[in-house]
Amino acid sequence: MSISIRGLNMRYPNGNHALKDINMEIPTGMFGLLGPNGAGKSTLMRILVALMEPTAGDVNVFGYDLLKQRKEVRSILGYLPQDFRFFAKYKTYEFLDYAARLSGLNNRKERRQAVDKMLESVGLFDVRERYANKLSGGMKRRLGIAQALIHNPKLIIVDEPTTGLDPEERIRFRNLLAEISEKDVTIILSTHIVGDISSTCNCMALMNKGEVAFFGSPQDMLRDATGKVWRMRINGDELSRVDAKYPVISTIPSGTGWEVQVVSDEVIGYNAEPYPPNLEHAYVYYMEKKLQGWSNG
């Protein structure tokens, strides 16, 4: 395992218990960290990139004790935070050159070659003369991952990387991360967007309220939701009753009524029939059934 997390807790001075007894073994490859805003994902990311010290617990990163060997961990780490910013005065290639110098690439010729190669790999070579803050949202994300990769890290952490991107850019960015993950590195992808996980990650964790609610493969999470998703066709008068009784995933107009999908261990009446789940269904099932519970009465 590339990262071992044992008994990790984070309690802020205001009493907020952001992380509660986190235990995980994160393998090499693409690892998905899924959960709603406020689940504790960003706190965990900040601890892993040595920007924050936990209240308690141990973290081992590729053989390094994170709390005692922060410098060594940072040397093998690439990080793309959610609120990544670019300096307005830098062109695209200048910004990446600056990031390369910060990472220790001091030979000018080697650094120039590394920058050009990285711009090619993320599809930004043709806009290398454009000022970084003038790039599109998707291009900025790609430049952000380029600065995280320029020193060939063993661990890459990206926090909510596809938020605000259009569908085409989101797919392109996910494909880029998937290609990188094949190079014997670990990528931790923190997101609240289920599609980011389902298409790229072989292993994942679902967090809620500072705890790990699920750990395993997306296929395992799907398997748990099999037989828990139902489709029914109802009239308009029944819609509010169904909504009050079951967690509704989707509502689609159908003729004079509605086609509704819900998650539940069982549905009584409404001519409900089982429906094959996807990962978003499984996510709702865990968030509602496993964590909050509901009454079918």
CSV table of C-alpha atoms in Angstrom, one decimal:
chain,number,residue,atom,x,y,z
A,1,MET,CA,0.0,0.0,0.0
A,2,SER,CA,1.2,3.5,-0.8
A,3,ILE,CA,-0.5,5.3,2.1
A,4,SER,CA,-1.5,3.9,5.5
A,5,ILE,CA,-3.8,6.0,7.7
A,6,ARG,CA,-4.4,4.8,11.3
A,7,GLY,CA,-6.7,6.4,13.9
A,8,LEU,CA,-6.7,9.8,12.3
A,9,ASN,CA,-8.6,12.5,14.1
A,10,MET,CA,-9.0,16.2,13.6
A,11,ARG,CA,-10.8,18.4,16.1
A,12,TYR,CA,-10.7,22.2,15.6
A,13,PRO,CA,-10.5,24.7,18.5
A,14,ASN,CA,-14.2,25.5,18.1
A,15,GLY,CA,-15.0,21.9,18.9
A,16,ASN,CA,-15.8,20.8,15.3
A,17,HIS,CA,-14.7,17.1,15.0
A,18,ALA,CA,-13.8,17.2,11.3
A,19,LEU,CA,-12.3,13.7,11.1
A,20,LYS,CA,-13.2,10.8,13.4
A,21,ASP,CA,-11.0,7.7,13.6
A,22,ILE,CA,-10.1,7.4,9.9
A,23,ASN,CA,-8.4,4.1,9.0
A,24,MET,CA,-7.5,3.4,5.4
A,25,GLU,CA,-5.0,1.6,3.2
A,26,ILE,CA,-4.7,3.5,-0.1
A,27,PRO,CA,-3.2,1.5,-3.0
A,28,THR,CA,-1.2,2.6,-6.0
A,29,GLY,CA,-3.3,3.9,-8.9
A,30,MET,CA,-6.3,6.1,-8.9
A,31,PHE,CA,-8.1,6.4,-5.6
A,32,GLY,CA,-11.5,8.2,-5.3
A,33,LEU,CA,-12.5,10.1,-2.2
A,34,LEU,CA,-16.2,10.8,-2.5
A,35,GLY,CA,-18.6,12.7,-0.3
A,36,PRO,CA,-20.8,15.8,0.1
A,37,ASN,CA,-19.4,19.2,1.0
A,38,GLY,CA,-18.4,19.3,4.6
A,39,ALA,CA,-17.8,15.5,4.8
A,40,GLY,CA,-14.1,16.0,5.8
A,41,LYS,CA,-12.5,15.4,2.5
A,42,SER,CA,-10.6,18.8,2.3
A,43,THR,CA,-9.4,18.4,5.9
A,44,LEU,CA,-8.0,15.0,5.1
A,45,MET,CA,-6.3,16.4,1.9
A,46,ARG,CA,-4.7,19.2,3.8
A,47,ILE,CA,-3.3,16.7,6.4
A,48,LEU,CA,-1.9,14.5,3.6
A,49,VAL,CA,-0.1,17.4,1.9
A,50,ALA,CA,1.4,18.4,5.2
A,51,LEU,CA,-0.4,21.7,5.5
A,52,MET,CA,-2.2,20.7,8.7
A,53,GLU,CA,-1.4,18.6,11.7
A,54,PRO,CA,-4.0,16.1,12.9
A,55,THR,CA,-5.2,16.0,16.6
A,56,ALA,CA,-4.3,12.3,16.7
A,57,GLY,CA,-3.3,9.4,14.5
A,58,ASP,CA,-0.5,8.2,12.2
A,59,VAL,CA,0.0,8.5,8.5
A,60,ASN,CA,2.7,6.7,6.5
A,61,VAL,CA,3.3,7.8,2.9
A,62,PHE,CA,5.5,5.6,0.8
A,63,GLY,CA,7.5,4.6,3.9
A,64,TYR,CA,7.7,8.1,5.4
A,65,ASP,CA,6.1,9.1,8.7
A,66,LEU,CA,4.1,12.2,7.6
A,67,LEU,CA,4.2,13.8,11.0
A,68,LYS,CA,8.0,13.4,11.4
A,69,GLN,CA,9.3,13.5,7.8
A,70,ARG,CA,7.2,16.3,6.3
A,71,LYS,CA,10.1,17.5,4.0
A,72,GLU,CA,10.6,14.0,2.6
A,73,VAL,CA,6.8,13.6,2.0
A,74,ARG,CA,6.6,17.0,0.2
A,75,SER,CA,9.5,16.0,-2.1
A,76,ILE,CA,7.4,13.1,-3.5
A,77,LEU,CA,4.1,15.0,-3.5
A,78,GLY,CA,2.2,16.9,-6.2
A,79,TYR,CA,-0.9,18.9,-5.1
A,80,LEU,CA,-3.7,20.7,-7.0
A,81,PRO,CA,-6.0,22.4,-4.5
A,82,GLN,CA,-9.6,23.4,-5.2
A,83,ASP,CA,-8.8,27.1,-5.1
A,84,PHE,CA,-5.6,27.0,-7.2
A,85,ARG,CA,-4.5,30.5,-8.3
A,86,PHE,CA,-2.2,31.8,-11.0
A,87,PHE,CA,0.0,34.9,-11.0
A,88,ALA,CA,-1.3,37.3,-13.5
A,89,LYS,CA,2.1,38.4,-14.7
A,90,TYR,CA,3.1,34.9,-15.9
A,91,LYS,CA,2.5,33.4,-19.3
A,92,THR,CA,1.6,29.7,-19.3
A,93,TYR,CA,5.1,28.4,-20.0
A,94,GLU,CA,6.6,31.0,-17.5
A,95,PHE,CA,4.3,29.8,-14.7
A,96,LEU,CA,5.2,26.2,-15.3
A,97,ASP,CA,8.9,27.1,-15.5
A,98,TYR,CA,8.5,28.9,-12.1
A,99,ALA,CA,6.8,25.8,-10.6
A,100,ALA,CA,9.6,23.6,-12.0
A,101,ARG,CA,12.3,25.8,-10.3
A,102,LEU,CA,10.4,25.7,-7.0
A,103,SER,CA,10.4,21.9,-7.3
A,104,GLY,CA,14.2,21.8,-7.6
A,105,LEU,CA,14.8,21.6,-11.4
A,106,ASN,CA,17.7,24.0,-11.5
A,107,ASN,CA,19.4,23.1,-14.8
A,108,ARG,CA,17.9,25.6,-17.3
A,109,LYS,CA,18.1,23.3,-20.3
A,110,GLU,CA,16.6,20.3,-18.6
A,111,ARG,CA,13.9,22.5,-17.1
A,112,ARG,CA,13.0,23.9,-20.5
A,113,GLN,CA,12.7,20.4,-21.9
A,114,ALA,CA,10.6,19.2,-18.9
A,115,VAL,CA,8.3,22.2,-19.3
A,116,ASP,CA,7.8,21.7,-23.0
A,117,LYS,CA,7.2,18.0,-22.6
A,118,MET,CA,4.7,18.6,-19.8
A,119,LEU,CA,2.8,21.3,-21.8
A,120,GLU,CA,2.5,18.8,-24.6
A,121,SER,CA,1.2,16.1,-22.4
A,122,VAL,CA,-1.6,18.2,-20.9
A,123,GLY,CA,-2.5,19.8,-24.3
A,124,LEU,CA,-1.3,23.3,-23.6
A,125,PHE,CA,1.8,23.6,-25.8
A,126,ASP,CA,-0.1,25.6,-28.4
A,127,VAL,CA,-1.2,28.2,-25.8
A,128,ARG,CA,2.2,28.4,-24.0
A,129,GLU,CA,2.5,32.2,-24.8
A,130,ARG,CA,-0.9,33.0,-23.4
A,131,TYR,CA,-1.1,34.5,-19.9
A,132,ALA,CA,-2.1,31.8,-17.4
A,133,ASN,CA,-5.0,33.8,-15.9
A,134,LYS,CA,-6.5,34.2,-19.4
A,135,LEU,CA,-6.8,30.5,-20.0
A,136,SER,CA,-10.2,28.8,-20.0
A,137,GLY,CA,-11.4,27.0,-16.9
A,138,GLY,CA,-10.4,23.6,-18.3
A,139,MET,CA,-7.0,24.8,-19.4
A,140,LYS,CA,-6.4,26.3,-16.0
A,141,ARG,CA,-7.1,22.9,-14.4
A,142,ARG,CA,-4.7,21.2,-16.9
A,143,LEU,CA,-2.0,23.8,-16.1
A,144,GLY,CA,-2.7,23.1,-12.4
A,145,ILE,CA,-2.1,19.4,-12.8
A,146,ALA,CA,1.0,20.1,-14.9
A,147,GLN,CA,2.6,22.1,-12.0
A,148,ALA,CA,1.7,19.2,-9.7
A,149,LEU,CA,3.4,16.7,-12.0
A,150,ILE,CA,6.5,18.6,-13.2
A,151,HIS,CA,8.9,17.0,-10.6
A,152,ASN,CA,7.5,13.4,-11.3
A,153,PRO,CA,5.9,12.9,-7.8
A,154,LYS,CA,4.9,9.5,-6.5
A,155,LEU,CA,1.7,10.9,-4.9
A,156,ILE,CA,-0.6,13.3,-6.5
A,157,ILE,CA,-3.6,14.8,-4.7
A,158,VAL,CA,-6.3,16.8,-6.5
A,159,ASP,CA,-9.2,18.4,-4.7
A,160,GLU,CA,-12.5,18.9,-6.6
A,161,PRO,CA,-10.7,19.2,-9.9
A,162,THR,CA,-13.7,19.1,-12.3
A,163,THR,CA,-16.0,21.5,-10.4
A,164,GLY,CA,-17.2,24.2,-12.8
A,165,LEU,CA,-15.9,22.5,-16.0
A,166,ASP,CA,-18.2,21.7,-18.9
A,167,PRO,CA,-18.9,18.0,-19.6
A,168,GLU,CA,-16.3,17.8,-22.4
A,169,GLU,CA,-13.5,19.3,-20.3
A,170,ARG,CA,-14.5,17.1,-17.3
A,171,ILE,CA,-14.1,14.0,-19.4
A,172,ARG,CA,-10.8,15.2,-20.8
A,173,PHE,CA,-9.4,16.0,-17.4
A,174,ARG,CA,-10.5,12.6,-16.0
A,175,ASN,CA,-8.9,10.8,-18.9
A,176,LEU,CA,-5.7,12.8,-18.3
A,177,LEU,CA,-5.6,11.6,-14.6
A,178,ALA,CA,-6.3,8.0,-15.7
A,179,GLU,CA,-3.3,8.1,-18.0
A,180,ILE,CA,-1.1,9.4,-15.3
A,181,SER,CA,-2.3,6.8,-12.8
A,182,GLU,CA,-0.9,4.1,-15.1
A,183,LYS,CA,2.6,5.3,-14.4
A,184,ASP,CA,3.0,3.6,-11.0
A,185,VAL,CA,1.9,6.6,-9.0
A,186,THR,CA,-0.9,7.2,-6.6
A,187,ILE,CA,-3.6,9.8,-7.4
A,188,ILE,CA,-6.1,10.7,-4.7
A,189,LEU,CA,-9.1,12.4,-6.4
A,190,SER,CA,-11.3,14.2,-3.9
A,191,THR,CA,-14.7,15.1,-5.3
A,192,HIS,CA,-18.5,15.3,-4.7
A,193,ILE,CA,-19.2,14.4,-8.3
A,194,VAL,CA,-20.0,10.7,-8.6
A,195,GLY,CA,-19.1,10.5,-12.3
A,196,ASP,CA,-15.5,11.5,-11.5
A,197,ILE,CA,-15.2,8.3,-9.4
A,198,SER,CA,-17.1,5.8,-11.5
A,199,SER,CA,-15.2,6.3,-14.7
A,200,THR,CA,-11.6,6.4,-13.3
A,201,CYS,CA,-11.1,4.8,-9.9
A,202,ASN,CA,-10.6,1.1,-8.9
A,203,CYS,CA,-10.7,1.8,-5.2
A,204,MET,CA,-12.7,4.5,-3.3
A,205,ALA,CA,-13.9,5.7,0.0
A,206,LEU,CA,-17.2,7.5,0.8
A,207,MET,CA,-17.0,10.0,3.6
A,208,ASN,CA,-19.7,11.7,5.6
A,209,LYS,CA,-19.6,13.8,8.7
A,210,GLY,CA,-15.9,13.1,9.2
A,211,GLU,CA,-16.2,9.3,9.0
A,212,VAL,CA,-15.5,6.7,6.4
A,213,ALA,CA,-18.9,5.2,5.4
A,214,PHE,CA,-17.7,2.9,2.7
A,215,PHE,CA,-14.3,1.6,1.5
A,216,GLY,CA,-13.8,-0.7,-1.4
A,217,SER,CA,-14.3,-0.7,-5.2
A,218,PRO,CA,-17.1,1.1,-7.0
A,219,GLN,CA,-18.3,-2.4,-8.1
A,220,ASP,CA,-18.7,-3.4,-4.4
A,221,MET,CA,-20.7,-0.2,-3.7
A,222,LEU,CA,-22.9,-1.0,-6.7
A,223,ARG,CA,-23.4,-4.5,-5.5
A,224,ASP,CA,-24.6,-3.3,-2.2
A,225,ALA,CA,-27.3,-1.2,-3.9
A,226,THR,CA,-28.6,-4.0,-6.1
A,227,GLY,CA,-32.2,-4.6,-5.4
A,228,LYS,CA,-32.5,-1.3,-3.6
A,229,VAL,CA,-33.5,0.9,-6.5
A,230,TRP,CA,-37.0,1.0,-7.7
A,231,ARG,CA,-38.9,2.5,-10.7
A,232,MET,CA,-42.6,3.4,-10.5
A,233,ARG,CA,-45.1,5.3,-12.7
A,234,ILE,CA,-47.4,7.4,-10.7
A,235,ASN,CA,-49.9,10.2,-11.3
A,236,GLY,CA,-49.4,13.8,-10.1
A,237,ASP,CA,-51.4,13.4,-6.9
A,238,GLU,CA,-49.2,10.6,-5.7
A,239,LEU,CA,-45.9,12.4,-6.3
A,240,SER,CA,-45.8,14.3,-3.0
A,241,ARG,CA,-46.7,11.1,-1.0
A,242,VAL,CA,-43.9,9.2,-2.7
A,243,ASP,CA,-41.5,12.0,-2.1
A,244,ALA,CA,-42.3,12.1,1.6
A,245,LYS,CA,-42.0,8.4,2.0
A,246,TYR,CA,-38.9,7.4,0.0
A,247,PRO,CA,-35.6,9.1,-1.1
A,248,VAL,CA,-36.3,10.1,-4.7
A,249,ILE,CA,-33.4,9.9,-7.2
A,250,SER,CA,-35.1,11.2,-10.3
A,251,THR,CA,-38.5,12.4,-11.5
A,252,ILE,CA,-39.3,12.4,-15.2
A,253,PRO,CA,-42.6,13.4,-16.9
A,254,SER,CA,-44.3,10.4,-18.4
A,255,GLY,CA,-47.6,10.8,-20.3
A,256,THR,CA,-50.1,12.4,-17.8
A,257,GLY,CA,-48.0,11.3,-14.8
A,258,TRP,CA,-44.4,10.7,-13.7
A,259,GLU,CA,-41.7,8.1,-13.9
A,260,VAL,CA,-39.9,8.1,-10.5
A,261,GLN,CA,-36.8,6.3,-9.3
A,262,VAL,CA,-36.3,5.8,-5.5
A,263,VAL,CA,-33.9,4.0,-3.2
A,264,SER,CA,-35.3,1.7,-0.5
A,265,ASP,CA,-35.0,-1.8,0.8
A,266,GLU,CA,-38.6,-2.3,-0.4
A,267,VAL,CA,-41.4,-0.4,-1.9
A,268,ILE,CA,-45.0,-1.3,-1.1
A,269,GLY,CA,-47.6,-0.5,-3.8
A,270,TYR,CA,-47.3,1.9,-6.7
A,271,ASN,CA,-46.5,-1.0,-9.1
A,272,ALA,CA,-42.8,-0.5,-8.3
A,273,GLU,CA,-40.3,-2.7,-10.1
A,274,PRO,CA,-36.6,-3.2,-9.4
A,275,TYR,CA,-34.2,-1.0,-11.4
A,276,PRO,CA,-30.5,-1.7,-12.2
A,277,PRO,CA,-28.4,0.8,-10.0
A,278,ASN,CA,-25.6,3.0,-11.1
A,279,LEU,CA,-23.0,4.5,-8.8
A,280,GLU,CA,-25.1,7.6,-8.2
A,281,HIS,CA,-27.9,5.4,-7.0
A,282,ALA,CA,-25.5,3.5,-4.7
A,283,TYR,CA,-24.2,6.9,-3.4
A,284,VAL,CA,-27.7,8.0,-2.5
A,285,TYR,CA,-28.5,4.6,-1.0
A,286,TYR,CA,-25.4,4.8,1.3
A,287,MET,CA,-26.1,8.4,2.3
A,288,GLU,CA,-29.8,7.8,3.0
A,289,LYS,CA,-30.0,4.2,4.3
A,290,LYS,CA,-26.6,3.6,5.8
A,291,LEU,CA,-26.0,7.0,7.4
A,292,GLN,CA,-29.3,8.6,8.1
A,293,GLY,CA,-31.9,5.9,7.9
A,294,TRP,CA,-35.5,6.3,6.8
A,295,SER,CA,-39.0,5.0,7.6
A,296,ASN,CA,-41.1,3.1,5.1
A,297,GLY,CA,-44.1,3.2,7.3
